[in-house]
Amino acid sequence: MIDFWALLGATLVTATPLLYAALGEVLTERAGILNLGIEGTMYAGAFVGFLTAATVGSPWLGLLAAMVAGVLAGLLMGLLTVTLGVNQHVAGIGTTLLLIGASEFTNRLLFGGGTLVQTAKFDLLFPNVPVLSQYLLTYIGLLVVAPAMWWLLRRSGFGLRVRAVGENPEAADVAGISVTRTRYAALVIGSTLMAIGGAFLTLAMLGTFTLNITNGRGWVCIALVIFAQWRVWPAVLGALLFAVIDALQLQLAITSTFATVPRELMIALPYLVVIAALALSGRGVAYPGAYLKPYRRV
């Protein structure tokens, strides 16, 4: 028997890191940058947030430190893809490998790698109320960050510049828009949101740092952005779709009906659904005009 309220509550928690990271990726890709560093940025955000909170005893300072890590990751991606014009696939994968490797090395150096050190966590709001018993970051993500990102991209001057740079940087440059500054800003803001999503894993969901903590969520977010066709609210719905299937498979795994289904298949179920959704919706998608294209001012 599936507990509907428990399923809904678990869905919101599971969707939160995906929500932040996917919105950050929407912003960077609308500026014409495919940020494959998202997985590493989330990983670094998770570790830096954990390390800071474990050291000073404050999850809020841990979150702030994770945001700083996100800013640095965004600047690194900007240096590689905007300033140096490195291939975005190479730059993103290199950034991910660097950030994951640095986080793992530091974790093993400080904690031995296998010790599950507990850190200060965020408290649940309304702990005795079904569904409403969520973390503040979940409420902020759904009620503040998502609407703000929609307004930023659709109604603000900055959003207009981001979309112009992502579609036609040459025309944007002629119109007086700094392609370099706009892309750097998109990368920094987007990477900060990705790092917040990673920090949520350690500072809210788990209260510790473990190997492979992001578990491919960054790559899922890239698929969600394509599935959403670079729009904010479809990206939010995609994050919720993945989360509800992930939460559902956990409940189904303990029911008698699905007890004989291989556990590995149940774990893979949400990823299979994302792949299927991407296959159905990703054909013929109109990518941003300057997607993956470095810009050099002549």
Short mmCIF file of C-alpha atoms in Angstrom, two decimals:
data_model
loop_
_atom_site.label_atom_id
_atom_site.label_comp_id
_atom_site.label_asym_id
_atom_site.label_seq_id
_atom_site.Cartn_x
_atom_site.Cartn_y
_atom_site.Cartn_z
CA MET A 1 0.00 0.00 0.00
CA ILE A 2 1.44 3.34 -1.09
CA ASP A 3 1.32 6.18 1.42
CA PHE A 4 0.28 9.13 -0.74
CA TRP A 5 1.27 11.87 1.71
CA ALA A 6 4.63 10.28 2.40
CA LEU A 7 5.19 9.93 -1.35
CA LEU A 8 4.36 13.58 -1.96
CA GLY A 9 6.60 14.75 0.87
CA ALA A 10 9.49 12.59 -0.33
CA THR A 11 8.98 13.87 -3.87
CA LEU A 12 9.46 17.49 -2.81
CA VAL A 13 12.63 16.67 -0.87
CA THR A 14 14.10 14.60 -3.71
CA ALA A 15 13.23 17.25 -6.28
CA THR A 16 14.93 20.12 -4.43
CA PRO A 17 18.56 19.54 -5.52
CA LEU A 18 17.39 18.83 -9.06
CA LEU A 19 15.33 22.00 -9.05
CA TYR A 20 18.22 24.29 -8.13
CA ALA A 21 20.70 22.62 -10.47
CA ALA A 22 18.31 22.43 -13.43
CA LEU A 23 17.40 26.12 -13.11
CA GLY A 24 21.09 26.99 -13.02
CA GLU A 25 21.66 24.93 -16.16
CA VAL A 26 18.71 26.59 -17.91
CA LEU A 27 20.31 29.99 -17.34
CA THR A 28 23.77 28.98 -18.56
CA GLU A 29 22.46 27.19 -21.63
CA ARG A 30 20.22 30.10 -22.57
CA ALA A 31 23.46 32.11 -22.70
CA GLY A 32 24.86 29.57 -25.18
CA ILE A 33 27.05 27.62 -22.74
CA LEU A 34 26.58 23.90 -22.19
CA ASN A 35 27.86 23.53 -18.64
CA LEU A 36 28.89 19.90 -18.31
CA GLY A 37 30.62 20.94 -15.12
CA ILE A 38 27.26 20.72 -13.37
CA GLU A 39 27.95 17.31 -11.81
CA GLY A 40 31.28 18.46 -10.42
CA THR A 41 29.81 21.77 -9.23
CA MET A 42 27.08 19.95 -7.31
CA TYR A 43 29.68 17.58 -5.90
CA ALA A 44 31.92 20.44 -4.78
CA GLY A 45 28.94 22.27 -3.28
CA ALA A 46 28.01 19.16 -1.33
CA PHE A 47 31.53 18.67 0.01
CA VAL A 48 32.39 22.30 0.77
CA GLY A 49 29.04 22.79 2.46
CA PHE A 50 29.57 19.66 4.53
CA LEU A 51 33.16 20.52 5.43
CA THR A 52 32.28 24.05 6.53
CA ALA A 53 29.21 23.03 8.50
CA ALA A 54 31.15 20.20 10.20
CA THR A 55 33.91 22.64 11.12
CA VAL A 56 31.93 25.64 12.36
CA GLY A 57 28.69 23.89 13.34
CA SER A 58 26.39 26.05 11.19
CA PRO A 59 24.54 24.74 8.11
CA TRP A 60 23.92 28.32 6.97
CA LEU A 61 27.65 29.03 6.86
CA GLY A 62 28.04 25.70 5.09
CA LEU A 63 25.50 26.84 2.49
CA LEU A 64 27.33 30.15 2.09
CA ALA A 65 30.63 28.33 1.57
CA ALA A 66 29.00 26.06 -1.00
CA MET A 67 27.74 29.13 -2.87
CA VAL A 68 31.29 30.52 -2.93
CA ALA A 69 32.45 27.20 -4.37
CA GLY A 70 29.76 27.54 -7.02
CA VAL A 71 30.94 31.04 -7.91
CA LEU A 72 34.51 29.76 -8.31
CA ALA A 73 33.31 26.85 -10.46
CA GLY A 74 31.38 29.29 -12.66
CA LEU A 75 34.45 31.51 -13.02
CA LEU A 76 36.53 28.49 -13.98
CA MET A 77 34.02 27.50 -16.66
CA GLY A 78 33.96 31.10 -17.85
CA LEU A 79 37.73 31.21 -18.11
CA LEU A 80 37.80 28.01 -20.14
CA THR A 81 34.80 28.49 -22.42
CA VAL A 82 34.39 32.28 -22.71
CA THR A 83 37.90 33.70 -22.36
CA LEU A 84 39.97 30.84 -23.80
CA GLY A 85 37.30 29.42 -26.12
CA VAL A 86 37.95 25.81 -25.10
CA ASN A 87 35.51 23.23 -26.45
CA GLN A 88 32.58 23.27 -24.05
CA HIS A 89 32.34 19.49 -23.81
CA VAL A 90 36.01 19.19 -22.89
CA ALA A 91 35.89 22.14 -20.48
CA GLY A 92 32.79 20.86 -18.72
CA ILE A 93 33.95 17.28 -18.31
CA GLY A 94 37.38 18.51 -17.20
CA THR A 95 35.78 20.79 -14.63
CA THR A 96 33.64 17.94 -13.32
CA LEU A 97 36.63 15.60 -13.01
CA LEU A 98 38.70 18.30 -11.31
CA LEU A 99 36.04 19.23 -8.75
CA ILE A 100 35.09 15.64 -7.94
CA GLY A 101 38.73 14.62 -7.68
CA ALA A 102 39.61 17.60 -5.45
CA SER A 103 36.61 16.92 -3.20
CA GLU A 104 37.40 13.22 -2.88
CA PHE A 105 41.09 13.84 -2.24
CA THR A 106 40.38 16.41 0.47
CA ASN A 107 37.74 14.17 2.03
CA ARG A 108 40.17 11.25 2.25
CA LEU A 109 42.92 13.52 3.53
CA LEU A 110 40.78 14.98 6.33
CA PHE A 111 38.38 12.17 7.17
CA GLY A 112 39.95 9.03 5.79
CA GLY A 113 37.30 8.66 3.12
CA GLY A 114 35.35 5.96 4.91
CA THR A 115 34.27 7.76 8.08
CA LEU A 116 30.71 9.10 8.01
CA VAL A 117 31.17 12.32 9.93
CA GLN A 118 27.85 13.87 10.86
CA THR A 119 27.39 17.59 10.46
CA ALA A 120 24.85 20.20 11.51
CA LYS A 121 21.71 19.97 9.37
CA PHE A 122 18.85 22.26 8.49
CA ASP A 123 15.71 21.66 10.51
CA LEU A 124 12.40 20.70 8.94
CA LEU A 125 9.65 23.29 8.98
CA PHE A 126 6.27 22.12 10.31
CA PRO A 127 7.64 18.70 11.34
CA ASN A 128 4.24 17.37 12.40
CA VAL A 129 2.32 18.40 9.28
CA PRO A 130 2.28 15.97 6.33
CA VAL A 131 3.68 17.33 3.05
CA LEU A 132 4.35 20.75 4.62
CA SER A 133 7.14 19.19 6.67
CA GLN A 134 9.89 20.37 4.33
CA TYR A 135 13.18 22.21 4.48
CA LEU A 136 13.27 25.97 4.04
CA LEU A 137 15.42 25.53 0.92
CA THR A 138 12.62 23.51 -0.66
CA TYR A 139 10.12 26.30 -0.11
CA ILE A 140 12.61 28.89 -1.35
CA GLY A 141 13.33 26.86 -4.46
CA LEU A 142 9.71 26.35 -5.44
CA LEU A 143 8.21 29.66 -4.32
CA VAL A 144 11.10 32.10 -4.82
CA VAL A 145 13.90 30.82 -7.03
CA ALA A 146 11.76 29.28 -9.78
CA PRO A 147 9.45 32.33 -10.19
CA ALA A 148 12.47 34.65 -9.94
CA MET A 149 14.30 32.72 -12.66
CA TRP A 150 11.24 32.86 -14.91
CA TRP A 151 10.98 36.62 -14.39
CA LEU A 152 14.73 37.05 -14.84
CA LEU A 153 14.75 35.32 -18.21
CA ARG A 154 11.42 36.57 -19.55
CA ARG A 155 10.94 40.05 -18.11
CA SER A 156 14.27 41.55 -17.04
CA GLY A 157 16.89 43.39 -19.06
CA PHE A 158 19.50 40.89 -17.94
CA GLY A 159 17.35 38.02 -19.22
CA LEU A 160 16.97 39.76 -22.55
CA ARG A 161 20.75 40.08 -22.80
CA VAL A 162 21.23 36.42 -21.85
CA ARG A 163 18.80 35.27 -24.53
CA ALA A 164 20.31 37.62 -27.11
CA VAL A 165 23.81 36.34 -26.39
CA GLY A 166 22.61 32.75 -26.54
CA GLU A 167 20.86 33.22 -29.86
CA ASN A 168 23.12 35.60 -31.78
CA PRO A 169 26.19 36.94 -29.97
CA GLU A 170 27.35 38.89 -33.04
CA ALA A 171 24.10 40.86 -33.18
CA ALA A 172 24.14 41.29 -29.41
CA ASP A 173 27.68 42.68 -29.59
CA VAL A 174 26.68 45.15 -32.30
CA ALA A 175 23.77 46.25 -30.10
CA GLY A 176 26.24 47.11 -27.33
CA ILE A 177 25.78 44.00 -25.16
CA SER A 178 28.97 42.58 -23.66
CA VAL A 179 28.93 38.91 -24.62
CA THR A 180 31.78 38.12 -22.25
CA ARG A 181 30.24 39.78 -19.17
CA THR A 182 26.81 38.33 -19.86
CA ARG A 183 28.08 34.78 -20.26
CA TYR A 184 30.29 35.08 -17.18
CA ALA A 185 27.31 36.36 -15.16
CA ALA A 186 25.10 33.50 -16.37
CA LEU A 187 27.78 30.94 -15.51
CA VAL A 188 28.39 32.38 -12.04
CA ILE A 189 24.69 32.61 -11.13
CA GLY A 190 23.91 29.22 -12.65
CA SER A 191 26.84 27.48 -10.96
CA THR A 192 25.87 29.02 -7.62
CA LEU A 193 22.42 27.46 -7.94
CA MET A 194 24.03 24.12 -8.85
CA ALA A 195 26.23 24.27 -5.75
CA ILE A 196 23.18 25.01 -3.59
CA GLY A 197 21.55 21.89 -5.02
CA GLY A 198 24.62 19.87 -4.08
CA ALA A 199 24.81 21.39 -0.61
CA PHE A 200 21.19 20.41 0.00
CA LEU A 201 22.25 16.77 -0.18
CA THR A 202 24.71 17.06 2.71
CA LEU A 203 23.13 19.85 4.77
CA ALA A 204 19.52 18.67 4.60
CA MET A 205 18.95 15.18 3.21
CA LEU A 206 21.92 13.24 4.61
CA GLY A 207 23.82 15.32 7.14
CA THR A 208 27.09 13.78 5.95
CA PHE A 209 29.26 13.38 2.86
CA THR A 210 29.65 10.07 1.03
CA LEU A 211 31.34 8.83 -2.12
CA ASN A 212 29.28 9.52 -5.27
CA ILE A 213 26.82 11.61 -3.28
CA THR A 214 25.36 13.33 -6.34
CA ASN A 215 24.71 9.95 -7.99
CA GLY A 216 24.48 11.41 -11.50
CA ARG A 217 21.97 14.12 -10.63
CA GLY A 218 23.94 16.67 -12.61
CA TRP A 219 23.64 14.62 -15.79
CA VAL A 220 19.94 14.14 -15.10
CA CYS A 221 19.53 17.92 -14.89
CA ILE A 222 21.11 18.35 -18.33
CA ALA A 223 18.55 15.93 -19.71
CA LEU A 224 15.76 17.76 -17.88
CA VAL A 225 16.80 21.08 -19.43
CA ILE A 226 16.66 19.63 -22.93
CA PHE A 227 13.36 17.95 -22.07
CA ALA A 228 12.06 21.36 -20.90
CA GLN A 229 13.38 23.03 -24.07
CA TRP A 230 15.23 25.61 -21.97
CA ARG A 231 12.08 26.84 -20.20
CA VAL A 232 11.84 27.34 -16.46
CA TRP A 233 8.52 25.79 -15.50
CA PRO A 234 8.86 22.65 -17.65
CA ALA A 235 12.29 22.17 -16.02
CA VAL A 236 10.62 22.38 -12.60
CA LEU A 237 8.00 19.85 -13.70
CA GLY A 238 10.74 17.57 -15.04
CA ALA A 239 12.53 17.68 -11.68
CA LEU A 240 9.27 16.79 -9.93
CA LEU A 241 8.63 13.96 -12.41
CA PHE A 242 12.02 12.39 -11.76
CA ALA A 243 11.58 12.86 -8.01
CA VAL A 244 8.13 11.31 -7.81
CA ILE A 245 9.29 8.21 -9.70
CA ASP A 246 12.39 7.98 -7.51
CA ALA A 247 10.26 8.27 -4.37
CA LEU A 248 7.72 5.82 -5.79
CA GLN A 249 10.28 3.13 -6.53
CA LEU A 250 11.41 3.27 -2.90
CA GLN A 251 7.86 2.60 -1.72
CA LEU A 252 7.19 -0.05 -4.37
CA ALA A 253 10.37 -1.91 -3.42
CA ILE A 254 8.97 -2.72 0.02
CA THR A 255 5.54 -3.87 -1.18
CA SER A 256 4.78 -7.55 -1.68
CA THR A 257 3.75 -7.03 -5.31
CA PHE A 258 7.18 -5.77 -6.38
CA ALA A 259 9.28 -7.68 -3.87
CA THR A 260 10.56 -10.04 -6.56
CA VAL A 261 11.59 -7.27 -8.96
CA PRO A 262 15.40 -6.86 -9.00
CA ARG A 263 16.45 -3.95 -6.80
CA GLU A 264 18.81 -2.66 -9.46
CA LEU A 265 15.92 -2.30 -11.91
CA MET A 266 13.86 -0.35 -9.40
CA ILE A 267 16.77 2.02 -8.73
CA ALA A 268 17.23 2.54 -12.47
CA LEU A 269 13.53 3.25 -13.05
CA PRO A 270 13.61 7.08 -12.71
CA TYR A 271 16.67 7.28 -14.98
CA LEU A 272 14.94 5.09 -17.57
CA VAL A 273 11.90 7.37 -17.48
CA VAL A 274 14.11 10.44 -18.03
CA ILE A 275 15.79 8.73 -21.00
CA ALA A 276 12.40 7.82 -22.47
CA ALA A 277 11.04 11.34 -21.96
CA LEU A 278 14.16 12.82 -23.55
CA ALA A 279 13.91 10.45 -26.51
CA LEU A 280 10.28 11.41 -27.09
CA SER A 281 10.64 15.16 -26.62
CA GLY A 282 14.22 15.76 -27.71
CA ARG A 283 13.77 15.16 -31.43
CA GLY A 284 13.59 18.29 -33.52
CA VAL A 285 14.24 20.56 -30.53
CA ALA A 286 15.27 24.10 -31.49
CA TYR A 287 18.50 24.70 -29.58
CA PRO A 288 19.62 28.25 -28.74
CA GLY A 289 21.22 29.68 -31.88
CA ALA A 290 24.72 30.07 -30.40
CA TYR A 291 24.62 26.83 -28.41
CA LEU A 292 28.16 25.42 -27.93
CA LYS A 293 29.67 28.19 -30.07
CA PRO A 294 32.51 30.30 -28.61
CA TYR A 295 32.47 33.97 -29.58
CA ARG A 296 35.45 35.98 -30.68
CA ARG A 297 35.01 39.68 -31.25
CA VAL A 298 36.45 40.63 -34.66
#
